[in-house]
Amino acid sequence: MSSSGVDPQRVGHTAESELLARILPRFRAADAALVGPGDDAAVVRAPDGRFVVTTDLMVHGPDFRMAWSTPFELGWKAAASNLSDVAAMGARPTALVVALAATADLPVEFLEQLADGIREGCAAMAPGCGVVGGDLSVSATLTIAVTAFGDLEGREPVLRSGARAGDVLAIAGSMGRAAEGLDLLFRRGVDADGHPDAEATALLRAEYPDLIRAQTAPRPPIGHGVIASAAGATAMMDVSDGLLLDASRLAAASDVRLDLSSTALEPHGPFALRGGEDHSLLAAFPTQDAVPAGFTVIGQVVPGRGVSLDGTDLDPRGWDPYSSWSGAQG
């Protein structure tokens, strides 16, 4: 029953056309859209002649728990995780395509609130970006798939492979806060049997609102992708799997070593190195003076391979959704 005492309308009892009629008006039109939802495909402007495209999947179980996230937060996070990948290429996000596979007993209101989260996430993090199409289906597992597009606006894409020895390594956004929030949820957002629990989570939200929000509805600095590109960033990537693991990927692509500074990382806490899902932007710049406002220097690019901390080699383990969620069933 809903809070009003009325049994909510369920996805399995609602025609697709009715679902679309209730969901689509909740999305904001994308500025780049020439043809939006309603035809077999959308038409989106690409003034640069090129476009950036990325996709990300969120599945109930390995990627989120409904007891820990509101539907609005799920929509926001689905937007954030894709917008950050576009930003990491130095592009401006322009449009999203959203596919939802919902369980038949899911209230239609849940999907409406999820759509609200996507709309508000785009408005807050990438103004002008909106949903231009997608698909709906029914599944035994709630699944959210988003594809994002971006405009390079005449700039070259910023790749992972451009860092060179002598560059300065910097990051925009938080480090480890999403993982710290998730750690709280694993330890205290559960019932007596260890299953994710909405009532326990509500208490955590009241006690640690910023940390829980960092996990359930992250707000990465999307606009800093374009700023970094304009400042001459030589390499950049989204930090979704933890600073250490993603830094090792950038180092491998550029065939360099990234030497991190413990002094720079210490204020960010114990999850800074290995905690995932902050969706911050890790970038290399040719000089210290080139590092733009909003980025914090955390190390240097030096000859060699791999990642080190104050010159000591590190094992590049990080966020792994397949292992991180093991044992957290229910």
Short mmCIF file of C-alpha atoms in Angstrom, two decimals:
data_model
loop_
_atom_site.label_atom_id
_atom_site.label_comp_id
_atom_site.label_asym_id
_atom_site.label_seq_id
_atom_site.Cartn_x
_atom_site.Cartn_y
_atom_site.Cartn_z
CA MET A 1 0.00 0.00 0.00
CA SER A 2 1.13 3.58 -0.60
CA SER A 3 1.34 6.22 2.14
CA SER A 4 -2.12 7.38 1.09
CA GLY A 5 -3.58 3.93 1.78
CA VAL A 6 -4.27 3.33 -1.92
CA ASP A 7 -2.68 0.34 -3.62
CA PRO A 8 -0.27 1.85 -6.18
CA GLN A 9 -0.47 1.13 -9.87
CA ARG A 10 2.11 -1.50 -10.83
CA VAL A 11 4.33 -1.70 -13.89
CA GLY A 12 3.01 -5.16 -14.77
CA HIS A 13 -0.56 -3.85 -14.92
CA THR A 14 0.24 -0.79 -17.03
CA ALA A 15 0.48 -0.59 -20.82
CA GLU A 16 3.79 0.64 -22.23
CA SER A 17 2.07 3.58 -23.89
CA GLU A 18 0.64 4.67 -20.52
CA LEU A 19 4.01 4.27 -18.82
CA LEU A 20 5.64 6.44 -21.47
CA ALA A 21 2.87 9.02 -21.15
CA ARG A 22 3.60 9.28 -17.44
CA ILE A 23 7.40 9.23 -17.64
CA LEU A 24 8.37 11.21 -20.75
CA PRO A 25 6.84 14.54 -19.63
CA ARG A 26 9.06 14.41 -16.56
CA PHE A 27 12.22 14.66 -18.66
CA ARG A 28 13.63 17.98 -19.80
CA ALA A 29 14.24 18.36 -23.52
CA ALA A 30 17.91 18.40 -24.50
CA ASP A 31 19.11 21.63 -26.07
CA ALA A 32 20.91 19.60 -28.75
CA ALA A 33 17.84 17.59 -29.74
CA LEU A 34 16.35 18.21 -33.18
CA VAL A 35 13.96 15.28 -32.78
CA GLY A 36 13.26 13.95 -29.30
CA PRO A 37 11.21 11.06 -27.92
CA GLY A 38 8.28 9.89 -30.01
CA ASP A 39 9.89 8.67 -33.23
CA ASP A 40 11.89 5.52 -33.88
CA ALA A 41 15.08 7.40 -33.07
CA ALA A 42 16.17 10.81 -31.89
CA VAL A 43 18.12 13.35 -33.93
CA VAL A 44 20.79 15.26 -32.01
CA ARG A 45 22.98 18.11 -33.21
CA ALA A 46 26.71 17.44 -33.50
CA PRO A 47 28.12 20.86 -34.48
CA ASP A 48 31.70 19.62 -34.04
CA GLY A 49 31.15 16.87 -36.62
CA ARG A 50 32.16 14.37 -33.93
CA PHE A 51 30.44 13.24 -30.77
CA VAL A 52 31.48 11.47 -27.59
CA VAL A 53 29.35 8.47 -26.57
CA THR A 54 29.42 6.26 -23.48
CA THR A 55 27.10 3.82 -21.72
CA ASP A 56 26.70 2.50 -18.19
CA LEU A 57 24.52 -0.15 -16.59
CA MET A 58 23.07 -0.19 -13.07
CA VAL A 59 21.63 -3.51 -11.88
CA HIS A 60 19.86 -4.12 -8.61
CA GLY A 61 22.27 -6.26 -6.59
CA PRO A 62 25.79 -5.55 -7.79
CA ASP A 63 25.25 -1.81 -8.36
CA PHE A 64 22.58 -0.61 -5.91
CA ARG A 65 20.07 -1.67 -3.29
CA MET A 66 16.55 -0.30 -3.27
CA ALA A 67 16.57 -0.34 0.54
CA TRP A 68 19.51 2.07 0.48
CA SER A 69 18.52 4.40 -2.38
CA THR A 70 15.39 6.33 -3.19
CA PRO A 71 14.16 6.12 -6.80
CA PHE A 72 15.09 9.79 -7.24
CA GLU A 73 18.64 9.03 -6.12
CA LEU A 74 18.89 6.10 -8.53
CA GLY A 75 17.96 8.36 -11.42
CA TRP A 76 20.43 11.02 -10.27
CA LYS A 77 23.25 8.47 -9.91
CA ALA A 78 22.51 6.93 -13.30
CA ALA A 79 22.87 10.37 -14.84
CA ALA A 80 26.01 11.23 -12.84
CA SER A 81 27.92 8.08 -13.73
CA ASN A 82 27.43 8.70 -17.44
CA LEU A 83 27.88 12.46 -17.44
CA SER A 84 31.25 12.04 -15.72
CA ASP A 85 32.51 9.73 -18.47
CA VAL A 86 31.62 12.34 -21.09
CA ALA A 87 33.30 15.05 -19.02
CA ALA A 88 36.44 12.92 -18.70
CA MET A 89 36.90 13.19 -22.46
CA GLY A 90 36.82 16.98 -22.22
CA ALA A 91 33.36 17.13 -23.78
CA ARG A 92 30.12 18.86 -22.81
CA PRO A 93 27.25 16.39 -22.19
CA THR A 94 24.38 16.98 -24.60
CA ALA A 95 21.90 14.09 -24.47
CA LEU A 96 20.99 10.84 -22.73
CA VAL A 97 19.18 7.71 -23.91
CA VAL A 98 17.63 5.75 -21.03
CA ALA A 99 16.49 2.10 -21.04
CA LEU A 100 14.64 0.67 -18.03
CA ALA A 101 13.82 -2.95 -17.28
CA ALA A 102 11.52 -2.97 -14.24
CA THR A 103 9.97 -5.73 -12.18
CA ALA A 104 6.27 -6.24 -12.86
CA ASP A 105 5.30 -5.39 -9.26
CA LEU A 106 7.22 -2.12 -9.18
CA PRO A 107 4.93 0.88 -8.62
CA VAL A 108 4.70 3.20 -11.63
CA GLU A 109 5.37 6.07 -9.22
CA PHE A 110 8.85 4.59 -8.64
CA LEU A 111 9.72 5.07 -12.33
CA GLU A 112 8.28 8.58 -12.28
CA GLN A 113 10.53 9.51 -9.37
CA LEU A 114 13.51 7.87 -11.07
CA ALA A 115 12.81 10.00 -14.15
CA ASP A 116 12.69 13.08 -11.90
CA GLY A 117 16.14 12.16 -10.56
CA ILE A 118 17.60 11.91 -14.05
CA ARG A 119 16.07 15.25 -15.02
CA GLU A 120 17.26 17.07 -11.91
CA GLY A 121 20.70 15.45 -12.08
CA CYS A 122 21.17 16.74 -15.62
CA ALA A 123 19.89 20.19 -14.66
CA ALA A 124 22.31 20.42 -11.73
CA MET A 125 25.42 18.85 -13.27
CA ALA A 126 25.06 19.39 -17.03
CA PRO A 127 22.57 22.16 -17.85
CA GLY A 128 21.17 21.79 -21.35
CA CYS A 129 21.56 18.00 -21.37
CA GLY A 130 18.36 15.97 -21.43
CA VAL A 131 16.79 12.64 -22.35
CA VAL A 132 16.11 12.14 -26.06
CA GLY A 133 14.84 8.56 -26.07
CA GLY A 134 15.09 5.08 -24.64
CA ASP A 135 13.15 1.88 -24.03
CA LEU A 136 11.00 0.14 -21.41
CA SER A 137 10.77 -3.54 -20.56
CA VAL A 138 9.90 -5.90 -17.72
CA SER A 139 12.50 -8.03 -15.98
CA ALA A 140 12.99 -10.04 -12.81
CA THR A 141 15.72 -7.54 -11.85
CA LEU A 142 15.46 -3.75 -11.95
CA THR A 143 18.03 -2.56 -14.49
CA ILE A 144 18.86 0.98 -15.57
CA ALA A 145 20.91 1.50 -18.73
CA VAL A 146 21.97 4.98 -19.80
CA THR A 147 23.84 6.07 -22.91
CA ALA A 148 25.27 9.59 -22.89
CA PHE A 149 26.44 11.81 -25.73
CA GLY A 150 28.77 14.79 -25.65
CA ASP A 151 30.04 17.62 -27.83
CA LEU A 152 33.79 18.30 -28.09
CA GLU A 153 33.03 21.82 -29.36
CA GLY A 154 36.08 21.85 -31.62
CA ARG A 155 38.54 20.61 -29.00
CA GLU A 156 40.51 17.40 -29.26
CA PRO A 157 39.36 14.63 -26.92
CA VAL A 158 41.43 14.26 -23.77
CA LEU A 159 42.55 10.63 -23.67
CA ARG A 160 44.09 8.47 -20.97
CA SER A 161 47.19 8.00 -23.08
CA GLY A 162 48.58 11.55 -23.19
CA ALA A 163 50.34 11.92 -19.82
CA ARG A 164 54.10 12.46 -19.99
CA ALA A 165 56.89 12.43 -17.41
CA GLY A 166 57.09 15.88 -15.84
CA ASP A 167 53.32 16.45 -15.88
CA VAL A 168 51.45 17.34 -12.70
CA LEU A 169 48.69 14.99 -11.52
CA ALA A 170 45.52 16.59 -10.13
CA ILE A 171 41.95 15.67 -9.27
CA ALA A 172 38.60 17.49 -9.20
CA GLY A 173 35.93 16.12 -6.90
CA SER A 174 35.90 13.99 -3.79
CA MET A 175 38.06 10.97 -2.95
CA GLY A 176 36.71 8.10 -0.91
CA ARG A 177 33.52 9.72 0.36
CA ALA A 178 31.20 7.45 -1.65
CA ALA A 179 33.05 4.39 -0.36
CA GLU A 180 32.89 5.70 3.20
CA GLY A 181 29.14 6.09 2.79
CA LEU A 182 28.87 2.56 1.42
CA ASP A 183 30.90 1.22 4.31
CA LEU A 184 28.40 2.79 6.70
CA LEU A 185 25.52 1.21 4.79
CA PHE A 186 27.13 -2.24 4.89
CA ARG A 187 27.80 -1.99 8.61
CA ARG A 188 24.77 -0.11 9.90
CA GLY A 189 22.19 0.17 7.12
CA VAL A 190 21.13 -3.45 7.62
CA ASP A 191 18.74 -5.49 9.72
CA ALA A 192 19.63 -8.13 12.32
CA ASP A 193 20.29 -10.67 9.55
CA GLY A 194 22.62 -8.36 7.65
CA HIS A 195 20.16 -7.52 4.86
CA PRO A 196 19.91 -3.92 3.56
CA ASP A 197 17.19 -2.19 5.56
CA ALA A 198 15.33 1.02 4.77
CA GLU A 199 14.62 1.96 8.41
CA ALA A 200 18.26 1.55 9.44
CA THR A 201 19.28 3.55 6.39
CA ALA A 202 16.94 6.40 7.35
CA LEU A 203 18.77 6.69 10.68
CA LEU A 204 22.11 6.80 8.87
CA ARG A 205 20.84 9.52 6.55
CA ALA A 206 20.00 11.65 9.56
CA GLU A 207 23.39 11.06 11.18
CA TYR A 208 25.65 11.13 8.11
CA PRO A 209 23.68 12.92 5.36
CA ASP A 210 26.69 14.00 3.29
CA LEU A 211 28.39 10.59 3.29
CA ILE A 212 25.21 8.67 2.43
CA ARG A 213 24.41 11.16 -0.32
CA ALA A 214 27.95 10.80 -1.70
CA GLN A 215 27.19 7.12 -2.28
CA THR A 216 23.53 7.22 -3.33
CA ALA A 217 23.52 10.50 -5.29
CA PRO A 218 27.08 11.62 -6.10
CA ARG A 219 27.61 15.06 -7.60
CA PRO A 220 30.80 14.92 -9.68
CA PRO A 221 32.25 18.17 -11.11
CA ILE A 222 31.01 17.61 -14.67
CA GLY A 223 31.82 21.13 -15.88
CA HIS A 224 35.47 20.69 -14.93
CA GLY A 225 35.99 18.32 -17.84
CA VAL A 226 35.72 21.19 -20.32
CA ILE A 227 37.75 23.42 -17.98
CA ALA A 228 40.56 20.85 -17.84
CA SER A 229 40.57 20.44 -21.61
CA ALA A 230 40.74 24.19 -22.16
CA ALA A 231 43.60 24.40 -19.63
CA GLY A 232 45.64 21.93 -21.67
CA ALA A 233 45.12 18.66 -19.78
CA THR A 234 47.32 15.99 -21.37
CA ALA A 235 45.30 13.04 -20.02
CA MET A 236 42.10 12.57 -18.05
CA MET A 237 39.67 9.93 -16.82
CA ASP A 238 36.69 9.44 -14.57
CA VAL A 239 37.52 7.89 -11.19
CA SER A 240 34.73 5.35 -10.70
CA ASP A 241 36.68 2.29 -9.56
CA GLY A 242 38.91 3.97 -6.99
CA LEU A 243 41.81 6.38 -7.37
CA LEU A 244 44.49 3.69 -7.23
CA LEU A 245 42.95 1.32 -9.78
CA ASP A 246 41.97 4.08 -12.19
CA ALA A 247 45.34 5.81 -11.83
CA SER A 248 46.97 2.51 -12.79
CA ARG A 249 44.86 2.45 -15.95
CA LEU A 250 45.90 5.98 -16.87
CA ALA A 251 49.54 5.10 -16.15
CA ALA A 252 49.34 1.98 -18.33
CA ALA A 253 47.69 3.84 -21.21
CA SER A 254 50.35 6.59 -21.06
CA ASP A 255 53.25 4.21 -20.31
CA VAL A 256 54.33 6.26 -17.29
CA ARG A 257 54.39 6.05 -13.51
CA LEU A 258 52.05 8.12 -11.37
CA ASP A 259 53.64 8.98 -8.04
CA LEU A 260 50.97 10.03 -5.55
CA SER A 261 51.60 12.25 -2.54
CA SER A 262 50.57 10.93 0.88
CA THR A 263 50.49 14.50 2.16
CA ALA A 264 47.91 15.44 -0.46
CA LEU A 265 45.78 12.33 0.12
CA GLU A 266 45.85 12.20 3.92
CA PRO A 267 43.07 14.78 4.52
CA HIS A 268 40.68 12.66 2.43
CA GLY A 269 40.66 9.71 4.80
CA PRO A 270 41.29 5.96 4.62
CA PHE A 271 39.08 5.34 1.57
CA ALA A 272 40.82 7.88 -0.65
CA LEU A 273 43.04 5.37 -2.47
CA ARG A 274 40.75 2.41 -3.03
CA GLY A 275 37.18 3.67 -2.60
CA GLY A 276 35.05 3.78 -5.76
CA GLU A 277 32.06 5.65 -7.18
CA ASP A 278 33.07 9.24 -6.45
CA HIS A 279 33.20 9.88 -10.22
CA SER A 280 35.85 12.55 -9.78
CA LEU A 281 38.08 13.67 -12.65
CA LEU A 282 41.73 12.65 -12.58
CA ALA A 283 43.88 14.67 -14.96
CA ALA A 284 47.49 15.37 -15.88
CA PHE A 285 48.63 18.91 -16.72
CA PRO A 286 51.93 20.02 -18.30
CA THR A 287 52.85 22.40 -15.46
CA GLN A 288 51.71 23.41 -11.99
CA ASP A 289 50.59 26.77 -13.37
CA ALA A 290 48.32 25.01 -15.88
CA VAL A 291 46.25 23.31 -13.16
CA PRO A 292 42.90 25.16 -13.14
CA ALA A 293 40.85 26.16 -10.12
CA GLY A 294 38.79 23.27 -8.81
CA PHE A 295 41.60 20.75 -9.26
CA THR A 296 43.88 19.67 -6.41
CA VAL A 297 47.41 18.49 -7.11
CA ILE A 298 47.93 14.97 -5.73
CA GLY A 299 51.12 13.80 -7.41
CA GLN A 300 53.53 13.79 -10.31
CA VAL A 301 53.96 11.90 -13.56
CA VAL A 302 57.40 10.32 -13.64
CA PRO A 303 59.30 7.83 -15.83
CA GLY A 304 58.47 4.19 -15.25
CA ARG A 305 55.26 2.20 -14.93
CA GLY A 306 52.47 1.70 -12.43
CA VAL A 307 51.46 3.76 -9.41
CA SER A 308 53.47 4.63 -6.32
CA LEU A 309 52.95 6.54 -3.10
CA ASP A 310 55.89 8.75 -2.19
CA GLY A 311 58.03 6.53 -4.41
CA THR A 312 56.82 3.19 -2.99
CA ASP A 313 55.05 0.81 -5.40
CA LEU A 314 51.36 0.14 -4.78
CA ASP A 315 49.19 -2.84 -5.66
CA PRO A 316 46.56 -1.38 -7.99
CA ARG A 317 43.52 -2.99 -6.43
CA GLY A 318 40.34 -0.97 -6.30
CA TRP A 319 36.59 -1.02 -6.59
CA ASP A 320 35.12 -4.24 -7.97
CA PRO A 321 31.30 -4.40 -7.99
CA TYR A 322 31.35 -8.18 -8.35
CA SER A 323 33.34 -8.71 -5.16
CA SER A 324 32.31 -5.60 -3.24
CA TRP A 325 28.69 -6.72 -3.01
CA SER A 326 29.37 -10.36 -2.14
CA GLY A 327 27.53 -11.36 1.00
CA ALA A 328 25.20 -8.35 0.89
CA GLN A 329 22.13 -10.13 -0.37
CA GLY A 330 18.53 -9.26 0.43
#
